[in-house]
Amino acid sequence: MSIWRCASPAISRAASLRQGGGSLPYFLDSNVLIGYYFHVADTWGAEAADVFDDPEPNHSSTGVWVECFGDGTGGRCRTIQHVIVREFRRAVAHLKRDGSAESLLAEAEARGWRTVPLLLDVAGLFREQPGAALKTLLAVKEQYEALCRRRRSVLEDQKVLALHARTEPYREIWARFSAVIDDYDDCEVLLDAHHVAAAIDGMVLYTGDYRHIIANRDLILSATSLHDVRFLGERTGGLLPT
């Protein structure tokens, strides 16, 4: 299966490239970590992996980590994981009711399931071996969960992703951001990124948040020590939202 063949080299590359360092350090917002973790089942999966696998050093904050993985409550990733597990469970139930691969894909696409890319990749195998459809689906579920666990271990490696804790409130910068950006968490992430950028030259913030962060790029660059703010959507040649 194509998604599994390319997974191991990408993970190995993420670890090996980081050993040599780079010239443009990145500060990664939560949607980059989440996109990398869930990969094919996330809107920003391809772009996030592309950023994460760059040779440049990866940085983030303990605040971003808690948003993603929680401090005992699970975080956003736990919520997304429950959604994916539920979708797989519904896919299994669909096939047990003698549903076809085509009808399963139709239902998944109509309902906007996160697992649509996985089901599309498996659809060919369904057609080749229709009698083994259920077994194949369960095998893909196990392989995907194993891939997520491996990506989580990469994220937890401080040589791959350095996490920084911030205690400074930066009240003046906060006042400038909060007057324009109506999302408390995004303001906190920007302060975290500034805190790291103040200590490490050339820091580039990568984010998938256009409305609150990219749309306020000029303000952010004028108020912080960040070298640049970049949108995940532009990473693979996508256009900015209109």
JSON list of C-alpha atoms in Angstrom, two decimals:
[
{"chain": "A", "resi": 1, "resn": "MET", "atom": "CA", "xyz": [0.00, 0.00, 0.00]},
{"chain": "A", "resi": 2, "resn": "SER", "atom": "CA", "xyz": [1.47, 3.33, -1.03]},
{"chain": "A", "resi": 3, "resn": "ILE", "atom": "CA", "xyz": [0.86, 5.22, 2.20]},
{"chain": "A", "resi": 4, "resn": "TRP", "atom": "CA", "xyz": [2.69, 2.57, 4.22]},
{"chain": "A", "resi": 5, "resn": "ARG", "atom": "CA", "xyz": [5.63, 2.24, 1.83]},
{"chain": "A", "resi": 6, "resn": "CYS", "atom": "CA", "xyz": [6.44, 5.93, 2.10]},
{"chain": "A", "resi": 7, "resn": "ALA", "atom": "CA", "xyz": [5.83, 6.22, 5.85]},
{"chain": "A", "resi": 8, "resn": "SER", "atom": "CA", "xyz": [9.02, 4.63, 7.22]},
{"chain": "A", "resi": 9, "resn": "PRO", "atom": "CA", "xyz": [11.48, 6.62, 5.06]},
{"chain": "A", "resi": 10, "resn": "ALA", "atom": "CA", "xyz": [9.71, 9.86, 6.01]},
{"chain": "A", "resi": 11, "resn": "ILE", "atom": "CA", "xyz": [9.94, 9.13, 9.72]},
{"chain": "A", "resi": 12, "resn": "SER", "atom": "CA", "xyz": [13.59, 8.08, 9.48]},
{"chain": "A", "resi": 13, "resn": "ARG", "atom": "CA", "xyz": [14.38, 11.18, 7.46]},
{"chain": "A", "resi": 14, "resn": "ALA", "atom": "CA", "xyz": [12.75, 13.43, 10.06]},
{"chain": "A", "resi": 15, "resn": "ALA", "atom": "CA", "xyz": [15.10, 12.08, 12.73]},
{"chain": "A", "resi": 16, "resn": "SER", "atom": "CA", "xyz": [18.28, 11.88, 10.66]},
{"chain": "A", "resi": 17, "resn": "LEU", "atom": "CA", "xyz": [18.03, 15.30, 9.03]},
{"chain": "A", "resi": 18, "resn": "ARG", "atom": "CA", "xyz": [17.61, 16.99, 12.38]},
{"chain": "A", "resi": 19, "resn": "GLN", "atom": "CA", "xyz": [20.97, 15.71, 13.58]},
{"chain": "A", "resi": 20, "resn": "GLY", "atom": "CA", "xyz": [22.80, 18.01, 11.18]},
{"chain": "A", "resi": 21, "resn": "GLY", "atom": "CA", "xyz": [20.82, 21.13, 12.04]},
{"chain": "A", "resi": 22, "resn": "GLY", "atom": "CA", "xyz": [20.00, 23.83, 9.51]},
{"chain": "A", "resi": 23, "resn": "SER", "atom": "CA", "xyz": [19.91, 27.56, 8.89]},
{"chain": "A", "resi": 24, "resn": "LEU", "atom": "CA", "xyz": [16.24, 28.48, 9.34]},
{"chain": "A", "resi": 25, "resn": "PRO", "atom": "CA", "xyz": [14.79, 27.16, 12.59]},
{"chain": "A", "resi": 26, "resn": "TYR", "atom": "CA", "xyz": [11.04, 26.58, 12.64]},
{"chain": "A", "resi": 27, "resn": "PHE", "atom": "CA", "xyz": [8.51, 27.21, 15.39]},
{"chain": "A", "resi": 28, "resn": "LEU", "atom": "CA", "xyz": [5.60, 24.85, 14.77]},
{"chain": "A", "resi": 29, "resn": "ASP", "atom": "CA", "xyz": [2.02, 25.72, 15.61]},
{"chain": "A", "resi": 30, "resn": "SER", "atom": "CA", "xyz": [-0.40, 23.03, 16.84]},
{"chain": "A", "resi": 31, "resn": "ASN", "atom": "CA", "xyz": [-1.84, 22.34, 13.38]},
{"chain": "A", "resi": 32, "resn": "VAL", "atom": "CA", "xyz": [1.64, 21.35, 12.19]},
{"chain": "A", "resi": 33, "resn": "LEU", "atom": "CA", "xyz": [2.10, 18.84, 15.01]},
{"chain": "A", "resi": 34, "resn": "ILE", "atom": "CA", "xyz": [-1.43, 17.49, 14.59]},
{"chain": "A", "resi": 35, "resn": "GLY", "atom": "CA", "xyz": [-1.06, 17.28, 10.81]},
{"chain": "A", "resi": 36, "resn": "TYR", "atom": "CA", "xyz": [2.22, 15.40, 11.14]},
{"chain": "A", "resi": 37, "resn": "TYR", "atom": "CA", "xyz": [0.81, 13.04, 13.75]},
{"chain": "A", "resi": 38, "resn": "PHE", "atom": "CA", "xyz": [-2.36, 12.08, 11.86]},
{"chain": "A", "resi": 39, "resn": "HIS", "atom": "CA", "xyz": [-0.80, 12.56, 8.40]},
{"chain": "A", "resi": 40, "resn": "VAL", "atom": "CA", "xyz": [-3.16, 11.05, 5.77]},
{"chain": "A", "resi": 41, "resn": "ALA", "atom": "CA", "xyz": [-6.22, 11.61, 7.97]},
{"chain": "A", "resi": 42, "resn": "ASP", "atom": "CA", "xyz": [-5.58, 15.33, 8.48]},
{"chain": "A", "resi": 43, "resn": "THR", "atom": "CA", "xyz": [-6.32, 18.30, 6.23]},
{"chain": "A", "resi": 44, "resn": "TRP", "atom": "CA", "xyz": [-2.77, 19.62, 6.67]},
{"chain": "A", "resi": 45, "resn": "GLY", "atom": "CA", "xyz": [-1.10, 16.20, 6.77]},
{"chain": "A", "resi": 46, "resn": "ALA", "atom": "CA", "xyz": [0.98, 16.46, 3.59]},
{"chain": "A", "resi": 47, "resn": "GLU", "atom": "CA", "xyz": [2.02, 20.07, 4.22]},
{"chain": "A", "resi": 48, "resn": "ALA", "atom": "CA", "xyz": [2.82, 19.44, 7.88]},
{"chain": "A", "resi": 49, "resn": "ALA", "atom": "CA", "xyz": [4.99, 16.42, 7.05]},
{"chain": "A", "resi": 50, "resn": "ASP", "atom": "CA", "xyz": [6.74, 18.46, 4.37]},
{"chain": "A", "resi": 51, "resn": "VAL", "atom": "CA", "xyz": [7.63, 21.15, 6.91]},
{"chain": "A", "resi": 52, "resn": "PHE", "atom": "CA", "xyz": [8.52, 18.69, 9.65]},
{"chain": "A", "resi": 53, "resn": "ASP", "atom": "CA", "xyz": [10.81, 16.67, 7.39]},
{"chain": "A", "resi": 54, "resn": "ASP", "atom": "CA", "xyz": [12.84, 19.73, 6.40]},
{"chain": "A", "resi": 55, "resn": "PRO", "atom": "CA", "xyz": [16.46, 19.76, 7.62]},
{"chain": "A", "resi": 56, "resn": "GLU", "atom": "CA", "xyz": [15.80, 22.92, 9.64]},
{"chain": "A", "resi": 57, "resn": "PRO", "atom": "CA", "xyz": [15.57, 22.47, 13.43]},
{"chain": "A", "resi": 58, "resn": "ASN", "atom": "CA", "xyz": [12.02, 22.16, 14.78]},
{"chain": "A", "resi": 59, "resn": "HIS", "atom": "CA", "xyz": [10.87, 24.06, 17.85]},
{"chain": "A", "resi": 60, "resn": "SER", "atom": "CA", "xyz": [7.57, 24.50, 19.63]},
{"chain": "A", "resi": 61, "resn": "SER", "atom": "CA", "xyz": [6.32, 25.26, 23.13]},
{"chain": "A", "resi": 62, "resn": "THR", "atom": "CA", "xyz": [4.99, 23.34, 26.08]},
{"chain": "A", "resi": 63, "resn": "GLY", "atom": "CA", "xyz": [1.77, 25.30, 25.61]},
{"chain": "A", "resi": 64, "resn": "VAL", "atom": "CA", "xyz": [1.37, 24.05, 22.04]},
{"chain": "A", "resi": 65, "resn": "TRP", "atom": "CA", "xyz": [2.16, 20.51, 23.20]},
{"chain": "A", "resi": 66, "resn": "VAL", "atom": "CA", "xyz": [-0.54, 20.65, 25.87]},
{"chain": "A", "resi": 67, "resn": "GLU", "atom": "CA", "xyz": [-3.05, 21.91, 23.30]},
{"chain": "A", "resi": 68, "resn": "CYS", "atom": "CA", "xyz": [-2.21, 18.93, 21.10]},
{"chain": "A", "resi": 69, "resn": "PHE", "atom": "CA", "xyz": [-1.67, 16.13, 23.60]},
{"chain": "A", "resi": 70, "resn": "GLY", "atom": "CA", "xyz": [-3.02, 17.49, 26.88]},
{"chain": "A", "resi": 71, "resn": "ASP", "atom": "CA", "xyz": [-1.66, 17.55, 30.39]},
{"chain": "A", "resi": 72, "resn": "GLY", "atom": "CA", "xyz": [-3.73, 14.61, 31.54]},
{"chain": "A", "resi": 73, "resn": "THR", "atom": "CA", "xyz": [-6.91, 15.50, 29.67]},
{"chain": "A", "resi": 74, "resn": "GLY", "atom": "CA", "xyz": [-5.92, 14.21, 26.22]},
{"chain": "A", "resi": 75, "resn": "GLY", "atom": "CA", "xyz": [-5.87, 17.42, 24.18]},
{"chain": "A", "resi": 76, "resn": "ARG", "atom": "CA", "xyz": [-7.06, 17.88, 20.61]},
{"chain": "A", "resi": 77, "resn": "CYS", "atom": "CA", "xyz": [-5.29, 14.76, 19.37]},
{"chain": "A", "resi": 78, "resn": "ARG", "atom": "CA", "xyz": [-7.27, 12.55, 21.73]},
{"chain": "A", "resi": 79, "resn": "THR", "atom": "CA", "xyz": [-10.51, 14.04, 20.40]},
{"chain": "A", "resi": 80, "resn": "ILE", "atom": "CA", "xyz": [-9.44, 13.52, 16.78]},
{"chain": "A", "resi": 81, "resn": "GLN", "atom": "CA", "xyz": [-8.31, 9.98, 17.57]},
{"chain": "A", "resi": 82, "resn": "HIS", "atom": "CA", "xyz": [-11.75, 9.15, 18.95]},
{"chain": "A", "resi": 83, "resn": "VAL", "atom": "CA", "xyz": [-13.32, 10.45, 15.72]},
{"chain": "A", "resi": 84, "resn": "ILE", "atom": "CA", "xyz": [-11.04, 8.29, 13.57]},
{"chain": "A", "resi": 85, "resn": "VAL", "atom": "CA", "xyz": [-11.69, 5.18, 15.67]},
{"chain": "A", "resi": 86, "resn": "ARG", "atom": "CA", "xyz": [-15.43, 5.79, 15.42]},
{"chain": "A", "resi": 87, "resn": "GLU", "atom": "CA", "xyz": [-15.18, 6.12, 11.63]},
{"chain": "A", "resi": 88, "resn": "PHE", "atom": "CA", "xyz": [-13.28, 2.84, 11.36]},
{"chain": "A", "resi": 89, "resn": "ARG", "atom": "CA", "xyz": [-15.91, 1.19, 13.56]},
{"chain": "A", "resi": 90, "resn": "ARG", "atom": "CA", "xyz": [-18.68, 2.47, 11.30]},
{"chain": "A", "resi": 91, "resn": "ALA", "atom": "CA", "xyz": [-16.76, 1.27, 8.23]},
{"chain": "A", "resi": 92, "resn": "VAL", "atom": "CA", "xyz": [-16.50, -2.21, 9.73]},
{"chain": "A", "resi": 93, "resn": "ALA", "atom": "CA", "xyz": [-20.23, -2.19, 10.50]},
{"chain": "A", "resi": 94, "resn": "HIS", "atom": "CA", "xyz": [-20.96, -1.08, 6.93]},
{"chain": "A", "resi": 95, "resn": "LEU", "atom": "CA", "xyz": [-19.02, -4.00, 5.47]},
{"chain": "A", "resi": 96, "resn": "LYS", "atom": "CA", "xyz": [-20.60, -6.46, 7.89]},
{"chain": "A", "resi": 97, "resn": "ARG", "atom": "CA", "xyz": [-23.97, -5.40, 6.52]},
{"chain": "A", "resi": 98, "resn": "ASP", "atom": "CA", "xyz": [-22.69, -6.61, 3.14]},
{"chain": "A", "resi": 99, "resn": "GLY", "atom": "CA", "xyz": [-22.01, -3.09, 1.93]},
{"chain": "A", "resi": 100, "resn": "SER", "atom": "CA", "xyz": [-19.58, -2.73, -0.98]},
{"chain": "A", "resi": 101, "resn": "ALA", "atom": "CA", "xyz": [-16.33, -0.75, -1.11]},
{"chain": "A", "resi": 102, "resn": "GLU", "atom": "CA", "xyz": [-18.07, 1.75, -3.38]},
{"chain": "A", "resi": 103, "resn": "SER", "atom": "CA", "xyz": [-21.03, 2.28, -1.04]},
{"chain": "A", "resi": 104, "resn": "LEU", "atom": "CA", "xyz": [-18.64, 2.64, 1.91]},
{"chain": "A", "resi": 105, "resn": "LEU", "atom": "CA", "xyz": [-16.61, 5.30, 0.09]},
{"chain": "A", "resi": 106, "resn": "ALA", "atom": "CA", "xyz": [-19.78, 7.11, -0.93]},
{"chain": "A", "resi": 107, "resn": "GLU", "atom": "CA", "xyz": [-20.99, 7.24, 2.67]},
{"chain": "A", "resi": 108, "resn": "ALA", "atom": "CA", "xyz": [-17.56, 8.33, 3.97]},
{"chain": "A", "resi": 109, "resn": "GLU", "atom": "CA", "xyz": [-17.25, 11.12, 1.40]},
{"chain": "A", "resi": 110, "resn": "ALA", "atom": "CA", "xyz": [-20.81, 12.30, 1.96]},
{"chain": "A", "resi": 111, "resn": "ARG", "atom": "CA", "xyz": [-20.22, 12.52, 5.68]},
{"chain": "A", "resi": 112, "resn": "GLY", "atom": "CA", "xyz": [-16.77, 14.11, 5.34]},
{"chain": "A", "resi": 113, "resn": "TRP", "atom": "CA", "xyz": [-14.92, 11.39, 7.23]},
{"chain": "A", "resi": 114, "resn": "ARG", "atom": "CA", "xyz": [-11.28, 11.96, 8.07]},
{"chain": "A", "resi": 115, "resn": "THR", "atom": "CA", "xyz": [-10.52, 8.40, 6.99]},
{"chain": "A", "resi": 116, "resn": "VAL", "atom": "CA", "xyz": [-11.57, 8.95, 3.35]},
{"chain": "A", "resi": 117, "resn": "PRO", "atom": "CA", "xyz": [-7.93, 9.01, 2.09]},
{"chain": "A", "resi": 118, "resn": "LEU", "atom": "CA", "xyz": [-7.27, 5.71, 3.87]},
{"chain": "A", "resi": 119, "resn": "LEU", "atom": "CA", "xyz": [-10.41, 4.13, 2.48]},
{"chain": "A", "resi": 120, "resn": "LEU", "atom": "CA", "xyz": [-9.56, 5.34, -1.02]},
{"chain": "A", "resi": 121, "resn": "ASP", "atom": "CA", "xyz": [-6.13, 3.78, -0.77]},
{"chain": "A", "resi": 122, "resn": "VAL", "atom": "CA", "xyz": [-7.64, 0.48, 0.34]},
{"chain": "A", "resi": 123, "resn": "ALA", "atom": "CA", "xyz": [-10.47, 0.48, -2.22]},
{"chain": "A", "resi": 124, "resn": "GLY", "atom": "CA", "xyz": [-8.28, -1.14, -4.86]},
{"chain": "A", "resi": 125, "resn": "LEU", "atom": "CA", "xyz": [-7.54, -4.05, -2.55]},
{"chain": "A", "resi": 126, "resn": "PHE", "atom": "CA", "xyz": [-11.25, -4.42, -1.86]},
{"chain": "A", "resi": 127, "resn": "ARG", "atom": "CA", "xyz": [-11.87, -4.86, -5.58]},
{"chain": "A", "resi": 128, "resn": "GLU", "atom": "CA", "xyz": [-8.99, -7.33, -6.00]},
{"chain": "A", "resi": 129, "resn": "GLN", "atom": "CA", "xyz": [-10.09, -9.49, -3.07]},
{"chain": "A", "resi": 130, "resn": "PRO", "atom": "CA", "xyz": [-13.74, -8.68, -2.27]},
{"chain": "A", "resi": 131, "resn": "GLY", "atom": "CA", "xyz": [-13.99, -11.62, 0.08]},
{"chain": "A", "resi": 132, "resn": "ALA", "atom": "CA", "xyz": [-11.21, -10.21, 2.26]},
{"chain": "A", "resi": 133, "resn": "ALA", "atom": "CA", "xyz": [-12.56, -6.65, 2.45]},
{"chain": "A", "resi": 134, "resn": "LEU", "atom": "CA", "xyz": [-13.26, -6.71, 6.17]},
{"chain": "A", "resi": 135, "resn": "LYS", "atom": "CA", "xyz": [-9.92, -8.32, 7.00]},
{"chain": "A", "resi": 136, "resn": "THR", "atom": "CA", "xyz": [-8.12, -5.77, 4.84]},
{"chain": "A", "resi": 137, "resn": "LEU", "atom": "CA", "xyz": [-9.88, -2.86, 6.51]},
{"chain": "A", "resi": 138, "resn": "LEU", "atom": "CA", "xyz": [-8.97, -4.11, 9.99]},
{"chain": "A", "resi": 139, "resn": "ALA", "atom": "CA", "xyz": [-5.35, -4.56, 8.89]},
{"chain": "A", "resi": 140, "resn": "VAL", "atom": "CA", "xyz": [-5.23, -0.99, 7.57]},
{"chain": "A", "resi": 141, "resn": "LYS", "atom": "CA", "xyz": [-6.68, 0.29, 10.85]},
{"chain": "A", "resi": 142, "resn": "GLU", "atom": "CA", "xyz": [-3.93, -1.48, 12.78]},
{"chain": "A", "resi": 143, "resn": "GLN", "atom": "CA", "xyz": [-1.20, -0.23, 10.45]},
{"chain": "A", "resi": 144, "resn": "TYR", "atom": "CA", "xyz": [-2.49, 3.33, 10.61]},
{"chain": "A", "resi": 145, "resn": "GLU", "atom": "CA", "xyz": [-2.59, 3.26, 14.40]},
{"chain": "A", "resi": 146, "resn": "ALA", "atom": "CA", "xyz": [0.96, 1.88, 14.44]},
{"chain": "A", "resi": 147, "resn": "LEU", "atom": "CA", "xyz": [2.08, 4.69, 12.13]},
{"chain": "A", "resi": 148, "resn": "CYS", "atom": "CA", "xyz": [0.52, 7.28, 14.46]},
{"chain": "A", "resi": 149, "resn": "ARG", "atom": "CA", "xyz": [2.33, 5.74, 17.43]},
{"chain": "A", "resi": 150, "resn": "ARG", "atom": "CA", "xyz": [5.63, 5.94, 15.56]},
{"chain": "A", "resi": 151, "resn": "ARG", "atom": "CA", "xyz": [4.99, 9.55, 14.61]},
{"chain": "A", "resi": 152, "resn": "ARG", "atom": "CA", "xyz": [4.15, 10.35, 18.23]},
{"chain": "A", "resi": 153, "resn": "SER", "atom": "CA", "xyz": [7.52, 8.88, 19.28]},
{"chain": "A", "resi": 154, "resn": "VAL", "atom": "CA", "xyz": [9.22, 11.15, 16.74]},
{"chain": "A", "resi": 155, "resn": "LEU", "atom": "CA", "xyz": [7.40, 14.18, 18.15]},
{"chain": "A", "resi": 156, "resn": "GLU", "atom": "CA", "xyz": [8.48, 13.21, 21.67]},
{"chain": "A", "resi": 157, "resn": "ASP", "atom": "CA", "xyz": [12.16, 13.12, 20.65]},
{"chain": "A", "resi": 158, "resn": "GLN", "atom": "CA", "xyz": [13.79, 16.35, 21.86]},
{"chain": "A", "resi": 159, "resn": "LYS", "atom": "CA", "xyz": [16.44, 15.96, 19.15]},
{"chain": "A", "resi": 160, "resn": "VAL", "atom": "CA", "xyz": [13.66, 16.23, 16.58]},
{"chain": "A", "resi": 161, "resn": "LEU", "atom": "CA", "xyz": [11.32, 18.70, 18.30]},
{"chain": "A", "resi": 162, "resn": "ALA", "atom": "CA", "xyz": [12.63, 21.01, 21.00]},
{"chain": "A", "resi": 163, "resn": "LEU", "atom": "CA", "xyz": [9.93, 22.23, 23.38]},
{"chain": "A", "resi": 164, "resn": "HIS", "atom": "CA", "xyz": [10.31, 25.52, 25.23]},
{"chain": "A", "resi": 165, "resn": "ALA", "atom": "CA", "xyz": [8.49, 26.71, 28.34]},
{"chain": "A", "resi": 166, "resn": "ARG", "atom": "CA", "xyz": [7.56, 30.39, 28.65]},
{"chain": "A", "resi": 167, "resn": "THR", "atom": "CA", "xyz": [6.99, 32.21, 31.93]},
{"chain": "A", "resi": 168, "resn": "GLU", "atom": "CA", "xyz": [7.32, 35.81, 30.70]},
{"chain": "A", "resi": 169, "resn": "PRO", "atom": "CA", "xyz": [3.84, 37.32, 30.07]},
{"chain": "A", "resi": 170, "resn": "TYR", "atom": "CA", "xyz": [5.00, 39.92, 27.49]},
{"chain": "A", "resi": 171, "resn": "ARG", "atom": "CA", "xyz": [2.08, 42.14, 28.49]},
{"chain": "A", "resi": 172, "resn": "GLU", "atom": "CA", "xyz": [2.72, 44.89, 25.94]},
{"chain": "A", "resi": 173, "resn": "ILE", "atom": "CA", "xyz": [2.81, 42.44, 23.05]},
{"chain": "A", "resi": 174, "resn": "TRP", "atom": "CA", "xyz": [-0.23, 40.65, 24.43]},
{"chain": "A", "resi": 175, "resn": "ALA", "atom": "CA", "xyz": [-2.15, 43.94, 24.48]},
{"chain": "A", "resi": 176, "resn": "ARG", "atom": "CA", "xyz": [-1.36, 44.57, 20.82]},
{"chain": "A", "resi": 177, "resn": "PHE", "atom": "CA", "xyz": [-2.40, 41.08, 19.75]},
{"chain": "A", "resi": 178, "resn": "SER", "atom": "CA", "xyz": [-5.52, 40.74, 21.88]},
{"chain": "A", "resi": 179, "resn": "ALA", "atom": "CA", "xyz": [-6.88, 44.00, 20.47]},
{"chain": "A", "resi": 180, "resn": "VAL", "atom": "CA", "xyz": [-6.90, 42.46, 16.98]},
{"chain": "A", "resi": 181, "resn": "ILE", "atom": "CA", "xyz": [-6.88, 38.67, 17.37]},
{"chain": "A", "resi": 182, "resn": "ASP", "atom": "CA", "xyz": [-10.02, 37.34, 19.06]},
{"chain": "A", "resi": 183, "resn": "ASP", "atom": "CA", "xyz": [-8.56, 33.94, 19.95]},
{"chain": "A", "resi": 184, "resn": "TYR", "atom": "CA", "xyz": [-6.83, 33.63, 23.32]},
{"chain": "A", "resi": 185, "resn": "ASP", "atom": "CA", "xyz": [-4.95, 30.46, 22.42]},
{"chain": "A", "resi": 186, "resn": "ASP", "atom": "CA", "xyz": [-3.54, 31.94, 19.21]},
{"chain": "A", "resi": 187, "resn": "CYS", "atom": "CA", "xyz": [-2.27, 34.99, 21.12]},
{"chain": "A", "resi": 188, "resn": "GLU", "atom": "CA", "xyz": [-0.55, 32.64, 23.56]},
{"chain": "A", "resi": 189, "resn": "VAL", "atom": "CA", "xyz": [1.08, 30.70, 20.71]},
{"chain": "A", "resi": 190, "resn": "LEU", "atom": "CA", "xyz": [2.39, 33.92, 19.21]},
{"chain": "A", "resi": 191, "resn": "LEU", "atom": "CA", "xyz": [3.93, 34.91, 22.54]},
{"chain": "A", "resi": 192, "resn": "ASP", "atom": "CA", "xyz": [5.50, 31.45, 22.78]},
{"chain": "A", "resi": 193, "resn": "ALA", "atom": "CA", "xyz": [6.97, 31.84, 19.30]},
{"chain": "A", "resi": 194, "resn": "HIS", "atom": "CA", "xyz": [8.30, 35.29, 20.15]},
{"chain": "A", "resi": 195, "resn": "HIS", "atom": "CA", "xyz": [9.89, 33.95, 23.32]},
{"chain": "A", "resi": 196, "resn": "VAL", "atom": "CA", "xyz": [11.81, 31.31, 21.36]},
{"chain": "A", "resi": 197, "resn": "ALA", "atom": "CA", "xyz": [12.66, 33.71, 18.53]},
{"chain": "A", "resi": 198, "resn": "ALA", "atom": "CA", "xyz": [14.17, 36.16, 21.03]},
{"chain": "A", "resi": 199, "resn": "ALA", "atom": "CA", "xyz": [16.75, 33.51, 21.92]},
{"chain": "A", "resi": 200, "resn": "ILE", "atom": "CA", "xyz": [17.24, 31.87, 18.49]},
{"chain": "A", "resi": 201, "resn": "ASP", "atom": "CA", "xyz": [17.90, 33.98, 15.40]},
{"chain": "A", "resi": 202, "resn": "GLY", "atom": "CA", "xyz": [15.99, 33.47, 12.17]},
{"chain": "A", "resi": 203, "resn": "MET", "atom": "CA", "xyz": [12.95, 31.78, 13.70]},
{"chain": "A", "resi": 204, "resn": "VAL", "atom": "CA", "xyz": [10.12, 31.07, 11.23]},
{"chain": "A", "resi": 205, "resn": "LEU", "atom": "CA", "xyz": [6.61, 30.41, 12.53]},
{"chain": "A", "resi": 206, "resn": "TYR", "atom": "CA", "xyz": [4.70, 27.82, 10.49]},
{"chain": "A", "resi": 207, "resn": "THR", "atom": "CA", "xyz": [0.93, 27.67, 10.91]},
{"chain": "A", "resi": 208, "resn": "GLY", "atom": "CA", "xyz": [-2.25, 26.55, 9.20]},
{"chain": "A", "resi": 209, "resn": "ASP", "atom": "CA", "xyz": [-4.25, 29.34, 10.86]},
{"chain": "A", "resi": 210, "resn": "TYR", "atom": "CA", "xyz": [-4.92, 31.95, 8.21]},
{"chain": "A", "resi": 211, "resn": "ARG", "atom": "CA", "xyz": [-7.69, 33.93, 9.88]},
{"chain": "A", "resi": 212, "resn": "HIS", "atom": "CA", "xyz": [-5.94, 34.77, 13.14]},
{"chain": "A", "resi": 213, "resn": "ILE", "atom": "CA", "xyz": [-2.24, 34.51, 12.33]},
{"chain": "A", "resi": 214, "resn": "ILE", "atom": "CA", "xyz": [-1.43, 34.80, 8.62]},
{"chain": "A", "resi": 215, "resn": "ALA", "atom": "CA", "xyz": [-3.96, 37.61, 8.13]},
{"chain": "A", "resi": 216, "resn": "ASN", "atom": "CA", "xyz": [-2.10, 39.54, 10.86]},
{"chain": "A", "resi": 217, "resn": "ARG", "atom": "CA", "xyz": [1.39, 38.75, 9.60]},
{"chain": "A", "resi": 218, "resn": "ASP", "atom": "CA", "xyz": [2.59, 42.36, 9.38]},
{"chain": "A", "resi": 219, "resn": "LEU", "atom": "CA", "xyz": [1.47, 43.09, 12.94]},
{"chain": "A", "resi": 220, "resn": "ILE", "atom": "CA", "xyz": [3.11, 39.92, 14.24]},
{"chain": "A", "resi": 221, "resn": "LEU", "atom": "CA", "xyz": [6.43, 40.62, 12.55]},
{"chain": "A", "resi": 222, "resn": "SER", "atom": "CA", "xyz": [6.43, 44.20, 13.82]},
{"chain": "A", "resi": 223, "resn": "ALA", "atom": "CA", "xyz": [5.72, 43.15, 17.41]},
{"chain": "A", "resi": 224, "resn": "THR", "atom": "CA", "xyz": [7.90, 40.05, 17.78]},
{"chain": "A", "resi": 225, "resn": "SER", "atom": "CA", "xyz": [11.40, 38.77, 17.13]},
{"chain": "A", "resi": 226, "resn": "LEU", "atom": "CA", "xyz": [10.16, 36.32, 14.50]},
{"chain": "A", "resi": 227, "resn": "HIS", "atom": "CA", "xyz": [12.01, 36.32, 11.19]},
{"chain": "A", "resi": 228, "resn": "ASP", "atom": "CA", "xyz": [8.94, 35.25, 9.21]},
{"chain": "A", "resi": 229, "resn": "VAL", "atom": "CA", "xyz": [5.42, 33.83, 9.47]},
{"chain": "A", "resi": 230, "resn": "ARG", "atom": "CA", "xyz": [4.48, 31.24, 6.83]},
{"chain": "A", "resi": 231, "resn": "PHE", "atom": "CA", "xyz": [1.24, 29.50, 5.87]},
{"chain": "A", "resi": 232, "resn": "LEU", "atom": "CA", "xyz": [1.05, 25.72, 5.49]},
{"chain": "A", "resi": 233, "resn": "GLY", "atom": "CA", "xyz": [-1.28, 26.20, 2.54]},
{"chain": "A", "resi": 234, "resn": "GLU", "atom": "CA", "xyz": [1.51, 27.77, 0.51]},
{"chain": "A", "resi": 235, "resn": "ARG", "atom": "CA", "xyz": [3.91, 24.94, 1.28]},
{"chain": "A", "resi": 236, "resn": "THR", "atom": "CA", "xyz": [2.79, 22.68, -1.57]},
{"chain": "A", "resi": 237, "resn": "GLY", "atom": "CA", "xyz": [1.81, 25.39, -3.99]},
{"chain": "A", "resi": 238, "resn": "GLY", "atom": "CA", "xyz": [-1.64, 26.10, -2.60]},
{"chain": "A", "resi": 239, "resn": "LEU", "atom": "CA", "xyz": [-3.24, 29.53, -2.76]},
{"chain": "A", "resi": 240, "resn": "LEU", "atom": "CA", "xyz": [-4.03, 31.84, 0.12]},
{"chain": "A", "resi": 241, "resn": "PRO", "atom": "CA", "xyz": [-7.69, 31.97, 1.14]},
{"chain": "A", "resi": 242, "resn": "THR", "atom": "CA", "xyz": [-9.66, 34.81, -0.44]}
]
